[in-house]
Short mmCIF file of C-alpha atoms in Angstrom, two decimals:
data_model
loop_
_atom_site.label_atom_id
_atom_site.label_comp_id
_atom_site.label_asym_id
_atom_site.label_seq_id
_atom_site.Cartn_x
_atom_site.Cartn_y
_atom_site.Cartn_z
CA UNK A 148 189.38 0.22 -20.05
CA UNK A 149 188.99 -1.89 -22.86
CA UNK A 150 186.86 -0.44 -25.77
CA UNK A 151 184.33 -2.72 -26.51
CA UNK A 152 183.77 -2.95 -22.42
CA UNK A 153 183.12 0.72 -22.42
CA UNK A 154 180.60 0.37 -25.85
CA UNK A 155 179.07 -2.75 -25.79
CA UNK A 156 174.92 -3.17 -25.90
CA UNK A 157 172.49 -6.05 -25.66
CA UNK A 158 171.02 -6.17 -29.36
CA UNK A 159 167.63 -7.47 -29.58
CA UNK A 160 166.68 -6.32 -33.44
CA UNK A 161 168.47 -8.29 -36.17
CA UNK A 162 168.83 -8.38 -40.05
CA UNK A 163 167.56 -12.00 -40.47
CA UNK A 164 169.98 -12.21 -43.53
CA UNK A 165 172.10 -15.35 -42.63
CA UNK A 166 176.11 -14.60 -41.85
CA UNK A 167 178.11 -16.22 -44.78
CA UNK A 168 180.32 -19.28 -44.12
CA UNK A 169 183.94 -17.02 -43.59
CA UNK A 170 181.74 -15.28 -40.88
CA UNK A 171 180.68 -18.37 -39.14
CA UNK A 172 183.66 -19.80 -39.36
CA UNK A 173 185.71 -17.09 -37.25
CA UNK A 174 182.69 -17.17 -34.69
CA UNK A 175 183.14 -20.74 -35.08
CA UNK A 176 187.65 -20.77 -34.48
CA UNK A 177 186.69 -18.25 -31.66
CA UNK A 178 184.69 -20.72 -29.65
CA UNK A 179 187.80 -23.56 -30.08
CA UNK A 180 189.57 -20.78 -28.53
CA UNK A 181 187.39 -19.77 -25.28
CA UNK A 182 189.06 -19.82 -21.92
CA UNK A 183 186.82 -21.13 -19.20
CA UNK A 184 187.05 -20.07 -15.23
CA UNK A 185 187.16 -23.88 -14.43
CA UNK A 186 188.80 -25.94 -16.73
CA UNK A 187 187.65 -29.19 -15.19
CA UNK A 188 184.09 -28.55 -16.12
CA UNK A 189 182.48 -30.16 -19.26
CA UNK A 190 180.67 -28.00 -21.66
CA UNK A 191 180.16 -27.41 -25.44
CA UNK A 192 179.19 -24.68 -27.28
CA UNK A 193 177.08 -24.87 -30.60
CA UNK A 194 175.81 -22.75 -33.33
CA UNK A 195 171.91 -23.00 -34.06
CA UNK A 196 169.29 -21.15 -36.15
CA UNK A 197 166.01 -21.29 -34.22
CA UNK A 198 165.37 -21.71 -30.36
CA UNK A 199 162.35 -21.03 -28.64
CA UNK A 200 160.94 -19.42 -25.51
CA UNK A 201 158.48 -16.62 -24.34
CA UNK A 202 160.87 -13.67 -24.27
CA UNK A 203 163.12 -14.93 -27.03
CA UNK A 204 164.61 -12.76 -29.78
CA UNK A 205 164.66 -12.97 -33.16
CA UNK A 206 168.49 -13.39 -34.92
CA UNK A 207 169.65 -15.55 -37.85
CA UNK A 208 171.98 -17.40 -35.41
CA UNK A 209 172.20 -18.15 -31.65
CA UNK A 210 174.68 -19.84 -29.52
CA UNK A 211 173.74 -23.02 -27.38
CA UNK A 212 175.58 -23.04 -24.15
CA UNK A 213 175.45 -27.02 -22.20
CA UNK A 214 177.48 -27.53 -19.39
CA UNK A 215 177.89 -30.50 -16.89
CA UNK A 216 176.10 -29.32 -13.92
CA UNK A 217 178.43 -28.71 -10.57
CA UNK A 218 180.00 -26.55 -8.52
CA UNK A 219 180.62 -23.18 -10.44
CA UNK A 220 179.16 -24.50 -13.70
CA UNK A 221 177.13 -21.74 -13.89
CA UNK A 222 179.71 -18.73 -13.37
CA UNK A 223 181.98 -20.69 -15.53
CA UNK A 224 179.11 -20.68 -18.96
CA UNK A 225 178.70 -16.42 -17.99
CA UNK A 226 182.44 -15.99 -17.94
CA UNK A 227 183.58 -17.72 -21.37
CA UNK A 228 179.85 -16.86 -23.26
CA UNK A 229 181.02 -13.22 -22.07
CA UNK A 230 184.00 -13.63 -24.12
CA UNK A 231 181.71 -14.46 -27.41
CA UNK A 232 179.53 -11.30 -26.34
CA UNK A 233 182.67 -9.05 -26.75
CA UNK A 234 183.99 -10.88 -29.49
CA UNK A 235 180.65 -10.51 -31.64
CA UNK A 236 180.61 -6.56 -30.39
CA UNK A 237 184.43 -6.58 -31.65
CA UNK A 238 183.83 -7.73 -35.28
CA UNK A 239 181.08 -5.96 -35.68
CA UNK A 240 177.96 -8.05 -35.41
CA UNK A 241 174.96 -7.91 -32.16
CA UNK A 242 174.71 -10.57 -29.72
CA UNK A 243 172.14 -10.84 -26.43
CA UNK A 244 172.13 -13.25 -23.75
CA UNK A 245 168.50 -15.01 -23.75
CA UNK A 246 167.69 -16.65 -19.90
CA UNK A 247 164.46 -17.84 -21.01
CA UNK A 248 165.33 -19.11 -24.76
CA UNK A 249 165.56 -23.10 -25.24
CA UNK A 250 167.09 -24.71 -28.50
CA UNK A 251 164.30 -25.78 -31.10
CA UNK A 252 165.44 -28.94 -31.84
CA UNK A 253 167.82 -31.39 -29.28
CA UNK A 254 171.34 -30.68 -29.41
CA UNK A 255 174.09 -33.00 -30.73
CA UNK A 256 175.55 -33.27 -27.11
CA UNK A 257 174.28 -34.93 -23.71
CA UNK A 258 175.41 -32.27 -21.38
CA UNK A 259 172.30 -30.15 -20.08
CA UNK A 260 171.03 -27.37 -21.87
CA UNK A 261 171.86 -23.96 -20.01
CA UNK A 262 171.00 -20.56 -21.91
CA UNK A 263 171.15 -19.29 -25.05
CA UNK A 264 173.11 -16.36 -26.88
CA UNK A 265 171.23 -14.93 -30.12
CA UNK A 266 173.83 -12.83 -33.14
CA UNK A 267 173.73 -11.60 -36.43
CA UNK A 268 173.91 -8.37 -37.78
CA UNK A 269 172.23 -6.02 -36.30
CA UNK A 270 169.68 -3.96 -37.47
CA UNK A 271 169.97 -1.14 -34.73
CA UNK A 272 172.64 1.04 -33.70
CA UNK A 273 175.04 -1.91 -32.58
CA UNK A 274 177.16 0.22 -29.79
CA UNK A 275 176.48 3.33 -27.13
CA UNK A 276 177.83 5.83 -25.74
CA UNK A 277 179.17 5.40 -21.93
CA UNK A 278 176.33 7.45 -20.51
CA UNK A 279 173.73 5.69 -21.77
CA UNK A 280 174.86 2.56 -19.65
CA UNK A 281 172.20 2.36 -16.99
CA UNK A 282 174.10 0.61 -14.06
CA UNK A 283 174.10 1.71 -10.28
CA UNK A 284 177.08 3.64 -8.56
CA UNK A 285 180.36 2.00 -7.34
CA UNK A 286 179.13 2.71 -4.08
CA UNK A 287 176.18 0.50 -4.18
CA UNK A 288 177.64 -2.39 -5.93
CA UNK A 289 181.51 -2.17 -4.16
CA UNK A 290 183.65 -1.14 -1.31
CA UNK A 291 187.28 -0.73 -1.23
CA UNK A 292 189.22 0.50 -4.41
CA UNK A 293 189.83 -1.21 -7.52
CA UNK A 294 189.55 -0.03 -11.34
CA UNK A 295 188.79 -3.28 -12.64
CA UNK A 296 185.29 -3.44 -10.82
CA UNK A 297 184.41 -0.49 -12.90
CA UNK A 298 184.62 -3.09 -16.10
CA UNK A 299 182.12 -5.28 -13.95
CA UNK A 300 179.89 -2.30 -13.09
CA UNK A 301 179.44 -2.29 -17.03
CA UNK A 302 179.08 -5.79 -17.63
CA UNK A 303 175.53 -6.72 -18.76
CA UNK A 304 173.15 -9.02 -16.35
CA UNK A 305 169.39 -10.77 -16.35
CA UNK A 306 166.85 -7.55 -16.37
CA UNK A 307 169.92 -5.18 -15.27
CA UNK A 308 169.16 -6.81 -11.32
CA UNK A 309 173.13 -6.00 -11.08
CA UNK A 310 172.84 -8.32 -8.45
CA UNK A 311 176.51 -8.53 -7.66
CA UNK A 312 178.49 -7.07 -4.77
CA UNK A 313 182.67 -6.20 -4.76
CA UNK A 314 184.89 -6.26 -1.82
CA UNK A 315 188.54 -5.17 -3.07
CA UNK A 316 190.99 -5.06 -0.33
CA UNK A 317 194.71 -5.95 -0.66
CA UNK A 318 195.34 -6.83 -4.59
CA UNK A 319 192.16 -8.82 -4.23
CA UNK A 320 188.61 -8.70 -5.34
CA UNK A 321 185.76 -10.79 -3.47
CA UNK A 322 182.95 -11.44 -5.37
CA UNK A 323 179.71 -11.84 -3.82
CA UNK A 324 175.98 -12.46 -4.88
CA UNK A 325 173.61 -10.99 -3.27
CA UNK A 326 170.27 -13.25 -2.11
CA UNK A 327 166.97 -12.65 -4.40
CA UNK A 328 164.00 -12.00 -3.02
CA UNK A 329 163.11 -15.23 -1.61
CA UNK A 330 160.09 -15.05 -4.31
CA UNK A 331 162.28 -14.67 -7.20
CA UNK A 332 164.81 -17.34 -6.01
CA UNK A 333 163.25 -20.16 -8.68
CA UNK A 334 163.78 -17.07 -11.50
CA UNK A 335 166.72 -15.66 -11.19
CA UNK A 336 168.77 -18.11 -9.03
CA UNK A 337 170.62 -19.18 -12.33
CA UNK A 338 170.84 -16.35 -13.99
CA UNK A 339 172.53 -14.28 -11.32
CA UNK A 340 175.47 -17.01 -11.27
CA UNK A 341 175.74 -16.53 -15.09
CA UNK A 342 175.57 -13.02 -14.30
CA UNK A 343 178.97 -13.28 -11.80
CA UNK A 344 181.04 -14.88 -14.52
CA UNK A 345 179.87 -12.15 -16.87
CA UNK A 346 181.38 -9.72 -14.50
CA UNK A 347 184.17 -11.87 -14.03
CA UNK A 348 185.11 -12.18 -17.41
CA UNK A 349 185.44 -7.74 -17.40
CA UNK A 350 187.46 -7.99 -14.39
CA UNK A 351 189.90 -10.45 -16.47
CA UNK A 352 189.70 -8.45 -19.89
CA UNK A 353 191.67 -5.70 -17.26
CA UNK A 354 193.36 -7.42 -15.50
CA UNK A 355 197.68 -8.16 -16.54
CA UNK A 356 196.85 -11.99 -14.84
CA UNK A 357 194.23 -13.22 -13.39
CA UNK A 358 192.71 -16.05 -11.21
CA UNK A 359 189.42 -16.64 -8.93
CA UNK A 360 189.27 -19.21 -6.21
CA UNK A 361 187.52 -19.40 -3.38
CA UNK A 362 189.87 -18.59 -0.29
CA UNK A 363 189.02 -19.56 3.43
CA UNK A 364 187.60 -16.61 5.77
CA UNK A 365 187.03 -14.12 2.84
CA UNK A 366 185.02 -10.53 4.57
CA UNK A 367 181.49 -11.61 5.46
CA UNK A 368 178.86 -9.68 4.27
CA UNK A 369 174.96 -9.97 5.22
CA UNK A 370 172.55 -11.50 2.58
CA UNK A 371 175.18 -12.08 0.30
CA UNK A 372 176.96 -14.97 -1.10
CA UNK A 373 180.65 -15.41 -1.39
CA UNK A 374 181.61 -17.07 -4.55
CA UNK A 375 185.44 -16.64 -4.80
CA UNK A 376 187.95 -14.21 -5.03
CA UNK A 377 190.10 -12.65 -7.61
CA UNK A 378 193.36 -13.20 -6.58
#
């Protein structure tokens, strides 16, 4: 499995020290260079300073994720902001994924604002050990066999819900959300689509090639929601 997969952590305490220009300009080269799940969908990435937002964090820098808003815009922003997650874990600096953070001041761009990534150095211990993940078992999250969905299993997601289901049968994986609590719907609606392409984007860091579409009669599976399948 991929290193950083396997060592990765949200970081939510930062050395407020700003990043120098070299360093913002790799983070910078490495967003000109994201590969989205849906390449027809509008979006823009953007480096900020401040945002704002009851549970935000504070970090020198954050990343300002807009997106037109249709059909898999949502999995789309999780699966390439994933990328910037593992490339920030990579090179050494801490990055988070803030649901409820807004920008501080309008961004240059008129797509809709969607969520928020916070970086910077850290100022705690910036990677774990693989048993201090706290994820459920295969068995509750999966059926069927497939290695990659271990990568998933890892893959970080709004207050660890994990609210993701696996079917792999025949080469393929079928990706699934499971419904919310029909109270929490409004909350975490969103975030558990952001969530999928997170997940997503594990299942592609293992995988030789890789595509997800959704394919006609895919396994149906009580309060859940097919999304697509890896294919």
């Amino acid at each position: 499995m991929n290193e950083i997969i396997r060592k990765r952590k949200s970081v939510r305490k930062y050395d407020m020290t700003p990043l120098d220009s070299a360093a913002l300009e790799k983070v910078q080269k490495q967003i000109e260079e994201l590969k989205p799940l849906y390449s027809n969908i509008k979006y823009s990435v953007q480096i900020a300073n401040k945002t704002k937002g009851v549970f935000n964090v504070k970090a020198p820098h954050y990343l300002i994720f807009c997106s037109e808003e249709r059909e898999g815009h949502l999995e789309n922003i999780g699966f390439f902001g994933q990328q910037m997650d593992l490339f920030f874990s990579a090179s050494g600096l801490g990055s988070c994924w803030l649901g409820a953070s807004k920008p501080e001041q309008k961004e240059d761009t008129a797509l809709p604002h969607i969520i928020c990534m916070a970086f910077g150095k850290a100022a705690e211990p910036l990677h774990r050990e693989l048993s201090e993940f706290k994820r459920k078992p295969l068995s509750d999250i999966s059926e069927g066999d497939d290695e990659r969905i271990e990568a998933a299993r890892l893959a970080p997601s709004a207050v660890n819900t994990q609210n993701w289901h696996f079917i792999a049968e025949n080469n393929k994986i079928h990706c699934y959300q499971k419904k919310p609590n029909p109270l929490l719907v409004f909350m975490f609606n969103k975030l558990n689509c952001i969530d999928m392409g997170i997940a997503l984007c594990h299942i592609a860091e293992e995988s030789e090639s890789f595509s997800f579409k959704k394919i006609e009669n895919p396994p149906a599976r009580k309060c859940c929601v097919y999304l697509g399948s890896v294919l």
